[in-house]
Coordinates of C-alpha atoms and ligand atoms in Angstrom, one line a residue:
X1 CA 0.0 0.1 0.0
X2 CA 1.2 3.6 -0.7
X3 CA -0.5 7.0 0.2
X4 CA 0.9 9.5 -1.8
X5 CA 0.5 13.1 -1.4
X6 CA 1.2 15.5 -4.2
X7 CA 2.0 19.0 -3.1
X8 CA 2.5 22.2 -4.8
X9 CA 6.1 23.5 -3.6
X10 CA 5.3 27.3 -4.5
X11 CA 2.3 29.5 -4.8
X12 CA 0.2 27.2 -6.9
X13 CA -0.2 26.1 -10.6
X14 CA 2.8 24.1 -10.3
X15 CA 1.4 21.5 -12.7
X16 CA -0.3 19.4 -9.8
X17 CA -2.9 18.2 -12.2
X18 CA -0.8 16.9 -15.0
X19 CA 1.1 15.2 -12.3
X20 CA -1.6 13.3 -10.6
X21 CA -3.0 12.3 -14.0
X22 CA 0.6 10.8 -14.5
X23 CA 0.9 9.2 -11.4
X24 CA -2.8 7.9 -11.2
X25 CA -2.1 4.9 -13.2
X26 CA -1.5 2.4 -10.3
X27 CA -4.0 4.1 -7.7
X28 CA -6.9 2.4 -6.3
X29 CA -8.1 6.1 -4.9
X30 CA -7.5 9.5 -6.2
X31 CA -8.6 12.1 -3.8
X32 CA -9.1 15.9 -3.2
X33 CA -8.7 17.1 0.3
X34 CA -8.5 20.4 0.9
X35 CA -9.6 24.1 -1.0
X36 CA -12.2 24.5 -3.6
X37 CA -12.9 25.6 -6.7
X38 CA -10.3 28.4 -6.4
X39 CA -8.1 25.2 -7.6
X40 CA -7.9 25.1 -11.5
X41 CA -5.9 22.1 -12.5
X42 CA -4.9 21.2 -16.1
X43 CA -5.0 18.1 -17.7
X44 CA -4.2 17.0 -21.2
X45 CA -4.4 13.3 -21.9
X46 CA -6.1 11.1 -24.3
X47 CA -9.6 12.3 -23.6
X48 CA -8.7 15.9 -24.1
X49 CA -7.9 18.9 -22.5
X50 CA -9.5 19.8 -19.1
X51 CA -9.2 22.4 -16.4
X52 CA -10.5 20.7 -13.4
X53 CA -11.7 22.7 -10.4
X54 CA -13.1 19.9 -8.2
X55 CA -13.1 16.3 -9.2
X56 CA -9.8 14.5 -8.6
X57 CA -7.3 15.0 -11.4
X58 CA -6.8 11.2 -11.4
X59 CA -10.4 10.2 -12.4
X60 CA -9.0 9.3 -15.9
X61 CA -7.4 6.5 -14.5
X62 CA -9.9 3.6 -15.3
X63 CA -9.7 1.7 -12.3
X64 CA -9.1 4.7 -9.4
X65 CA -12.4 5.9 -7.6
X66 CA -12.6 9.4 -7.1
X67 CA -13.1 10.9 -3.5
X68 CA -13.8 14.6 -2.5
X69 CA -13.4 14.7 1.1
X70 CA -14.7 16.7 3.9
X71 CA -11.7 19.1 3.7
X72 CA -13.0 20.5 0.5
X73 CA -15.5 23.5 0.0
X74 CA -18.0 22.6 -2.5
X75 CA -19.9 25.1 -5.1
X76 CA -22.4 22.8 -6.2
X77 CA -23.3 24.3 -9.7
X78 CA -19.4 23.9 -10.4
X79 CA -19.1 20.3 -9.3
X80 CA -22.5 19.4 -11.3
X81 CA -21.1 21.2 -14.2
X82 CA -17.6 19.6 -14.0
X83 CA -19.3 16.0 -13.7
X84 CA -21.5 16.6 -16.8
X85 CA -18.2 17.9 -18.8
X86 CA -16.3 14.6 -17.7
X87 CA -19.3 12.4 -18.6
X88 CA -19.8 13.8 -21.8
X89 CA -16.1 13.4 -22.5
X90 CA -16.5 9.5 -21.9
X91 CA -14.9 9.8 -18.6
X92 CA -17.1 7.7 -16.5
X93 CA -18.0 9.7 -13.3
X94 CA -21.2 8.0 -12.1
X95 CA -20.7 5.3 -9.7
X96 CA -16.8 6.2 -9.4
X97 CA -16.8 9.5 -7.7
X98 CA -17.8 9.8 -3.8
X99 CA -18.2 13.2 -1.9
X100 CA -18.0 13.5 1.7
X101 CA -21.3 14.8 3.3
X102 CA -18.9 16.4 5.8
X103 CA -17.9 19.0 3.1
X104 CA -19.0 22.6 3.4
X105 CA -21.2 24.2 0.8
X106 CA -20.5 27.6 -0.8
X107 CA -23.4 29.3 -0.7
X108 CA -24.2 32.6 -2.9
X109 CA -23.6 35.2 0.1
X110 CA -19.7 33.5 0.4
X111 CA -19.4 34.4 -3.2
X112 CA -20.7 38.3 -2.7
X113 CA -19.0 38.5 0.4
X114 CA -15.6 37.3 -1.0
X115 CA -16.4 40.1 -3.8
X116 CA -17.3 43.0 -1.7
X117 CA -14.4 42.2 1.0
X118 CA -12.1 42.5 -1.7
X119 CA -13.5 45.9 -3.0
X120 CA -13.7 47.5 0.5
X121 CA -9.5 46.5 0.8
X122 CA -8.9 48.4 -2.4
X123 CA -5.3 48.4 -3.1
X124 CA -4.8 46.3 0.1
X125 CA -7.1 43.2 -1.9
X126 CA -6.0 39.6 -1.5
X127 CA -6.7 39.3 -5.3
X128 CA -8.8 36.2 -4.6
X129 CA -10.5 34.3 -7.2
X130 CA -13.6 35.4 -5.8
X131 CA -15.4 32.0 -5.4
X132 CA -16.0 32.3 -1.9
X133 CA -13.5 30.6 -0.3
X134 CA -12.4 32.8 2.5
X135 CA -16.1 33.3 3.6
X136 CA -16.9 29.6 3.6
X137 CA -13.7 28.7 5.4
X138 CA -14.6 31.3 8.1
X139 CA -17.9 30.1 8.6
X140 CA -16.7 26.6 8.9
X141 CA -14.3 27.4 11.6
X142 CA -16.8 29.9 13.2
X143 CA -19.8 27.4 13.6
X144 CA -21.7 29.0 10.7
X145 CA -21.4 26.4 7.8
X146 CA -23.9 24.5 6.0
X147 CA -22.6 21.1 5.0
X148 CA -24.5 18.4 3.0
X149 CA -25.8 16.4 6.1
X150 CA -27.9 19.2 6.9
X151 CA -30.3 18.3 4.1
X152 CA -31.1 14.8 5.5
X153 CA -33.1 17.3 8.4
X154 CA -34.8 20.2 8.9
X155 CA -31.0 21.7 9.5
X156 CA -30.6 23.2 6.1
X157 CA -33.6 25.5 6.4
X158 CA -33.0 26.8 9.7
X159 CA -29.4 27.3 8.9
X160 CA -29.9 29.1 5.9
X161 CA -32.6 31.6 7.7
X162 CA -30.2 32.2 10.4
X163 CA -27.2 32.9 8.1
X164 CA -29.0 34.8 5.8
X165 CA -30.3 37.2 8.5
X166 CA -26.8 37.8 9.6
X167 CA -25.2 37.6 6.1
X168 CA -27.6 40.1 4.4
X169 CA -26.8 43.1 7.1
X170 CA -23.4 42.5 6.1
X171 CA -23.9 42.7 2.8
X172 CA -26.2 45.7 2.6
X173 CA -23.7 47.6 5.0
X174 CA -21.0 46.9 2.5
X175 CA -23.3 48.7 -0.2
X176 CA -24.4 44.9 -1.5
X177 CA -28.1 43.7 -2.2
X178 CA -29.8 41.5 0.4
X179 CA -30.6 37.8 -1.2
X180 CA -33.6 36.3 -1.1
X181 CA -34.1 33.1 1.3
X182 CA -36.7 31.2 -1.1
X183 CA -34.7 31.7 -3.9
X184 CA -31.5 30.2 -2.4
X185 CA -33.6 27.5 -0.7
X186 CA -35.2 26.0 -3.9
X187 CA -31.9 26.4 -5.5
X188 CA -29.7 24.4 -3.2
X189 CA -32.2 22.0 -2.8
X190 CA -32.3 21.1 -6.1
X191 CA -28.5 21.0 -6.0
X192 CA -28.7 18.8 -3.1
X193 CA -30.9 16.1 -5.4
X194 CA -28.7 16.4 -8.2
X195 CA -25.3 15.4 -6.0
X196 CA -27.1 12.9 -3.6
X197 CA -26.1 10.1 -5.7
X198 CA -22.5 10.9 -5.6
X199 CA -22.6 11.8 -1.5
X200 CA -21.5 9.3 0.7
X201 CA -19.4 8.8 4.2
X202 CA -16.0 8.3 3.2
X203 CA -14.7 6.9 6.8
X204 CA -15.4 3.3 6.0
X205 CA -14.3 3.3 2.5
X206 CA -11.0 4.9 3.4
X207 CA -10.1 2.9 6.4
X208 CA -10.9 -0.5 4.6
X209 CA -8.8 0.7 1.7
X210 CA -6.1 1.5 4.3
X211 CA -6.6 -2.0 6.0
X212 CA -6.5 -3.8 2.6
X213 CA -3.4 -2.4 1.2
X214 CA -4.8 -0.2 -1.4
X215 CA -3.0 2.8 -3.2
X216 CA -4.0 6.5 -2.4
X217 CA -3.1 9.4 -4.4
X218 CA -4.0 12.7 -2.7
X219 CA -4.4 15.8 -4.5
X220 CA -3.4 18.9 -3.0
X221 CA -5.3 22.4 -4.2
X222 CA -3.1 25.8 -3.9
X223 CA 0.6 25.7 -3.0
X224 CA 2.4 25.5 0.0
X225 CA 3.1 29.2 0.4
X226 CA -0.9 30.0 0.0
X227 CA -0.9 27.7 3.2
X228 CA -2.8 29.9 6.0
X229 CA -0.3 29.2 8.7
X230 CA 3.0 28.8 6.6
X231 CA 2.3 31.1 3.6
X232 CA 2.9 34.8 3.0
X233 CA -0.2 35.8 5.3
X234 CA -2.1 37.5 4.9
X235 CA -1.5 36.7 1.2
X236 CA -2.9 33.3 1.3
X237 CA -6.0 30.9 0.6
X238 CA -8.0 30.1 3.7
X239 CA -7.2 26.2 4.0
X240 CA -4.0 24.2 4.8
X241 CA -1.9 23.2 1.9
X242 CA 1.0 21.0 3.6
X243 CA 0.3 17.2 3.8
X244 CA -1.3 17.6 7.3
X245 CA -4.3 18.7 5.4
X246 CA -4.8 15.3 4.0
X247 CA -5.3 13.6 7.1
X248 CA -7.9 15.7 8.4
X249 CA -9.4 16.4 5.2
X250 CA -9.7 12.9 4.1
X251 CA -9.7 10.8 7.6
X252 CA -6.1 9.3 6.7
X253 CA -3.9 8.9 9.9
X254 CA -0.6 10.8 9.4
X255 CA 1.5 7.7 9.9
X256 CA 0.2 6.0 6.9
X257 CA 1.4 8.8 4.3
X258 CA 3.9 7.3 3.0
X259 CA 5.2 9.4 -0.1
X260 CA 5.2 13.0 -0.6
X261 CA 5.5 14.5 -4.2
X262 CA 6.9 18.0 -4.3
X263 CA 5.9 19.6 -7.7
X264 CA 7.8 22.4 -8.4
X265 CA 8.0 24.5 -11.5
X266 CA 11.3 25.3 -13.2
X267 CA 10.8 28.9 -12.5
X268 CA 8.0 30.7 -10.3
X269 CA 4.6 32.1 -10.6
X270 CA 2.1 33.8 -8.5
X271 CA -1.5 34.7 -9.0
X272 CA -2.9 37.4 -6.7
X273 CA -1.3 39.8 -4.1
X274 CA 1.8 39.2 -2.0
X275 CA 5.4 38.9 -2.1
X276 CA 7.4 37.1 -4.8
X277 CA 11.0 37.8 -4.3
X278 CA 12.2 36.7 -7.5
X279 CA 9.5 38.5 -9.3
X280 CA 10.5 39.5 -13.0
X281 CA 8.8 43.1 -13.1
X282 CA 9.7 44.1 -16.7
X283 CA 6.4 43.0 -18.4
X284 CA 8.1 43.9 -21.8
X285 CA 11.2 41.6 -21.4
X286 CA 11.6 38.6 -23.4
X287 CA 11.9 36.2 -20.5
X288 CA 8.5 37.7 -18.8
X289 CA 6.9 36.7 -22.4
X290 CA 8.4 33.4 -22.2
X291 CA 7.3 32.4 -18.7
X292 CA 4.0 33.8 -19.1
X293 CA 0.9 32.1 -18.2
X294 CA -2.7 32.6 -18.2
X295 CA -4.6 31.4 -14.9
X296 CA -6.7 28.4 -15.2
X297 CA -9.4 29.6 -13.0
X298 CA -9.6 33.2 -13.4
X299 CA -8.1 33.8 -16.6
X300 CA -5.7 36.4 -14.9
X301 CA -2.0 37.0 -15.9
X302 CA 0.0 34.9 -13.7
X303 CA 3.3 36.9 -12.3
X304 CA 6.4 35.4 -13.0
X305 CA 9.9 35.1 -11.5
X306 CA 13.4 33.0 -11.5
X307 CA 13.6 29.9 -9.6
X308 CA 13.8 30.4 -5.8
X309 CA 15.5 27.8 -4.2
X310 CA 14.7 29.1 -0.5
X311 CA 11.2 28.6 -1.3
X312 CA 11.4 24.9 -2.6
X313 CA 13.8 24.1 0.1
X314 CA 11.6 25.3 2.8
X315 CA 8.9 23.9 1.0
X316 CA 10.5 20.3 1.3
X317 CA 11.1 20.6 4.7
X318 CA 7.7 21.7 5.8
X319 CA 6.2 18.7 3.9
X320 CA 8.7 16.2 4.4
X321 CA 8.9 16.3 0.7
X322 CA 10.3 12.5 -0.4
X323 CA 10.4 13.2 -4.2
X324 CA 10.3 16.2 -6.4
X325 CA 8.5 16.2 -9.8
X326 CA 10.3 19.3 -11.8
X327 CA 7.4 20.9 -14.3
X328 CA 7.9 23.1 -17.3
X329 CA 11.7 22.5 -17.8
X330 CA 10.9 22.8 -21.6
X331 CA 9.8 26.5 -21.2
X332 CA 13.6 27.6 -20.3
X333 CA 14.8 26.4 -23.4
X334 CA 16.5 29.1 -25.6
X335 CA 17.8 31.0 -22.8
X336 CA 21.4 31.5 -22.9
X337 CA 21.6 32.3 -19.0
X338 CA 19.3 31.7 -16.2
X339 CA 19.3 33.4 -13.0
X340 CA 18.5 31.1 -9.9
X341 CA 17.9 32.6 -6.1
X342 CA 20.1 30.6 -3.6
X343 CA 19.2 32.3 -0.4
X344 CA 18.0 35.7 0.9
X345 CA 19.5 38.5 2.7
X346 CA 18.4 41.1 4.7
X347 CA 20.7 44.1 5.8
X348 CA 23.8 41.6 4.4
X349 CA 22.7 39.2 6.8
X350 CA 21.4 35.4 5.4
X351 CA 17.8 35.0 6.3
X352 CA 15.4 32.1 5.8
X353 CA 11.9 32.4 4.5
X354 CA 10.4 31.6 7.8
X355 CA 12.3 34.3 9.9
X356 CA 10.2 37.1 8.2
X357 CA 6.8 37.8 7.6
X358 CA 5.2 39.1 4.4
X359 CA 6.1 42.6 4.7
X360 CA 9.9 41.2 5.4
X361 CA 9.8 39.1 2.5
X362 CA 9.2 42.2 0.4
X363 CA 12.5 43.7 1.6
X364 CA 15.0 40.6 1.4
X365 CA 17.2 40.6 -1.3
X366 CA 17.4 37.7 -3.1
X367 CA 20.6 36.4 -4.1
X368 CA 21.1 35.0 -7.7
X369 CA 23.5 33.0 -9.4
X370 CA 23.7 32.7 -13.1
X371 CA 23.7 29.0 -14.6
X372 CA 24.1 28.5 -18.4
X373 CA 21.1 27.7 -20.2
X374 CA 20.5 25.4 -23.4
X375 CA 19.1 26.4 -26.9
X376 CA 17.7 22.9 -27.8
X377 CA 14.0 22.1 -27.5
X378 CA 13.7 19.2 -25.1
X379 CA 9.9 18.4 -25.4
X380 CA 10.7 15.2 -27.2
X381 CA 13.2 14.2 -24.7
X382 CA 12.1 11.2 -22.5
X383 CA 15.1 10.1 -20.7
X384 CA 17.5 12.1 -18.4
X385 CA 20.3 11.5 -20.8
X386 CA 18.6 13.2 -23.9
X387 CA 18.4 16.3 -22.1
X388 CA 21.4 18.9 -22.7
X389 CA 24.0 18.9 -20.1
X390 CA 23.2 22.5 -18.8
X391 CA 19.7 21.2 -18.4
X392 CA 20.9 18.0 -16.4
X393 CA 23.2 20.2 -14.3
X394 CA 19.8 22.5 -13.6
X395 CA 18.1 19.5 -12.4
X396 CA 20.8 18.2 -10.2
X397 CA 21.3 21.9 -8.6
X398 CA 17.9 21.7 -7.6
X399 CA 17.8 18.6 -6.1
X400 CA 20.9 19.2 -4.0
X401 CA 19.8 22.8 -3.2
X402 CA 16.3 21.2 -1.9
X403 CA 17.1 18.3 -0.5
X404 CA 15.2 15.9 -2.2
X405 CA 15.5 13.8 -5.5
X406 CA 14.1 14.8 -8.8
X407 CA 12.2 11.8 -9.8
X408 CA 9.8 13.1 -12.8
X409 CA 10.6 15.8 -15.3
X410 CA 7.9 17.7 -17.0
X411 CA 9.1 18.5 -20.7
X412 CA 5.5 19.5 -21.9
X413 CA 1.7 20.1 -20.9
X414 CA 0.9 16.5 -22.0
X415 CA 0.7 13.3 -19.8
X416 CA 3.3 11.7 -21.9
X417 CA 5.6 14.7 -22.0
X418 CA 7.2 13.3 -18.8
X419 CA 10.9 11.7 -17.8
X420 CA 11.0 9.5 -15.2
X421 CA 14.3 8.8 -13.9
Ligands
LIG501 P1 -1.8 23.1 -11.0 O1 -2.8 24.2 -10.6 O2 -0.8 23.0 -10.1 O3 -2.5 22.1 -11.6 O4 -1.1 23.9 -12.5 P2 -2.2 24.7 -13.5 O5 -2.9 23.6 -14.4 O6 -2.7 25.7 -13.1 O7 -0.8 25.3 -14.5 C1 0.2 24.5 -14.9 C2 0.1 24.7 -16.4 O8 1.3 24.5 -16.8 C3 -0.7 24.5 -17.4 O9 -1.3 25.0 -18.4 C4 -0.2 22.9 -17.6 O10 -0.8 22.3 -18.8 C5 1.0 23.4 -17.9 N1 2.2 22.2 -17.5 C6 2.3 21.4 -16.8 N2 3.4 20.6 -17.0 C7 4.1 21.0 -17.8 C8 5.6 21.0 -18.3 O11 6.1 20.1 -17.6 N3 5.7 21.8 -19.7 C9 4.9 22.6 -19.9 N4 5.3 23.3 -21.3 N5 3.8 22.8 -19.7 C10 3.3 22.2 -18.3
LIG502 P1 -4.2 25.6 -8.0 O1 -4.8 24.6 -7.0 C1 -2.8 30.0 -7.8 C2 -4.7 32.2 -4.8 C3 -5.3 33.5 -5.4 C4 -5.2 34.7 -4.2 C5 -5.3 33.8 -2.7 C6 -6.7 33.6 -2.0 O2 -4.6 25.9 -9.2 O3 -2.6 25.8 -8.1 P2 -8.6 32.6 -2.7 O4 -9.7 32.7 -3.8 O5 -8.4 31.3 -2.4 O6 -9.5 33.1 -1.4 O7 -7.4 33.4 -3.2 O8 -4.9 32.4 -3.3 N1 -4.9 31.3 -5.1 C7 -4.5 30.2 -6.1 N2 -3.1 30.7 -6.9 N3 -3.2 28.4 -7.9 C8 -4.4 28.2 -7.2 O9 -5.0 27.0 -7.2 C9 -5.1 29.2 -5.9 N4 -5.9 29.0 -5.4 C10 -6.0 30.4 -4.7 O10 -4.9 34.0 -6.3 O11 -3.7 35.2 -4.2
LIG503 MG1 -3.9 26.0 -11.0

């Protein structure tokens, strides 16, 4: 039995979707355990190209069962649309996807409040995905949430009425329009009926799977530095993104997690506000163009930067990463020289990521070393030896600095564009 957690080592969008789709072949269970549809995971395989927000990216593996744990927050319309989209693409989801009734539901007021808080913060806004993530997790931990289990009794109507009484006051005070109880009640009852066939308590299923030696592949959403505790607070997301979240979010005891794959982009990107020490700010530069990406969930342009080894090293230490999956190495092809941040200094003294807060991280001086690049297109390489020597050196530099071996290397967005070492 293996329980493998796939964790992004940076600020999200490291290529977790592709990594999970690639690794799912031998999995019995593929599971999401944190976040919600703020995640956008890209999968490109024989079924097509997908931007997945809630269903585990491993669902394409024929023998795998998909699980959405209680740690995930669910926007029902998004989940329903995603199931339909996958079924239409001949990915059979019915009977192969189970959603924990413990999961909290994103309500219309969560999305409205997410937007109103962002507007109210003005220049200090977090740059959220506006999917209601902060407000729904706030309700979860302040005992104001609504879960799927609430539909099995009168709890849903009672809780909704109470929440709307409170939430409408806040919405109106912030300049928004009050929401209708009846409209939401009917809409969400409809969602419940559509999702009922997928709702199932996961406890026994997970326990039996662990006892009978099944393989679990656990897919994190967001990245290590968007973690509420260890990320660049307050420029973070509302859920835990380090491997411990997999335990709480699925009911898997921590000692069962045997492998931790750190998905690491060969450079750095970030969406939304907050420090990005190695950011390339010259938006007219050729490197900015080359690293450029569009966000899978919101369509925003991702901020880009050079590889930051202090960030990757810290992620490996925090998560106990056992192997790295290096993605997008192909994107660096053609650059004569590459800058790599080896560590940070503040007032000429070395500082670690964890020594400073977000304000401090804006002040640190990233110390760079210049390494030689390569001209060749590497997208067809399928063995490490086929990579140009400078690309090989880039990979070994990362594993030495990070303290974990690079076991997989991505040389293109498609599943097969992967080198296994
Ligand atoms: P996730 O949120 O971590 O799943 O990552 P996203 O899907 O949001 O963003 C990663 C982007 O990089 C997507 O467009 C992927 O198709 C793409 N991608 C992933 N791995 C590779 C790779 O090795 N090479 C290239 N060129 N693209 C990749
Ligand atoms: P995947 O799983 C990149 C960022 C948002 C914002 C902050 C808070 O695709 O890697 P939120 O909507 O969560 O309240 O926004 O977190 N963020 C992500 N950035 N990839 C993601 O997911 C993200 N999910 C949230 O841009 O800065
Ligand atoms: Mg993404």
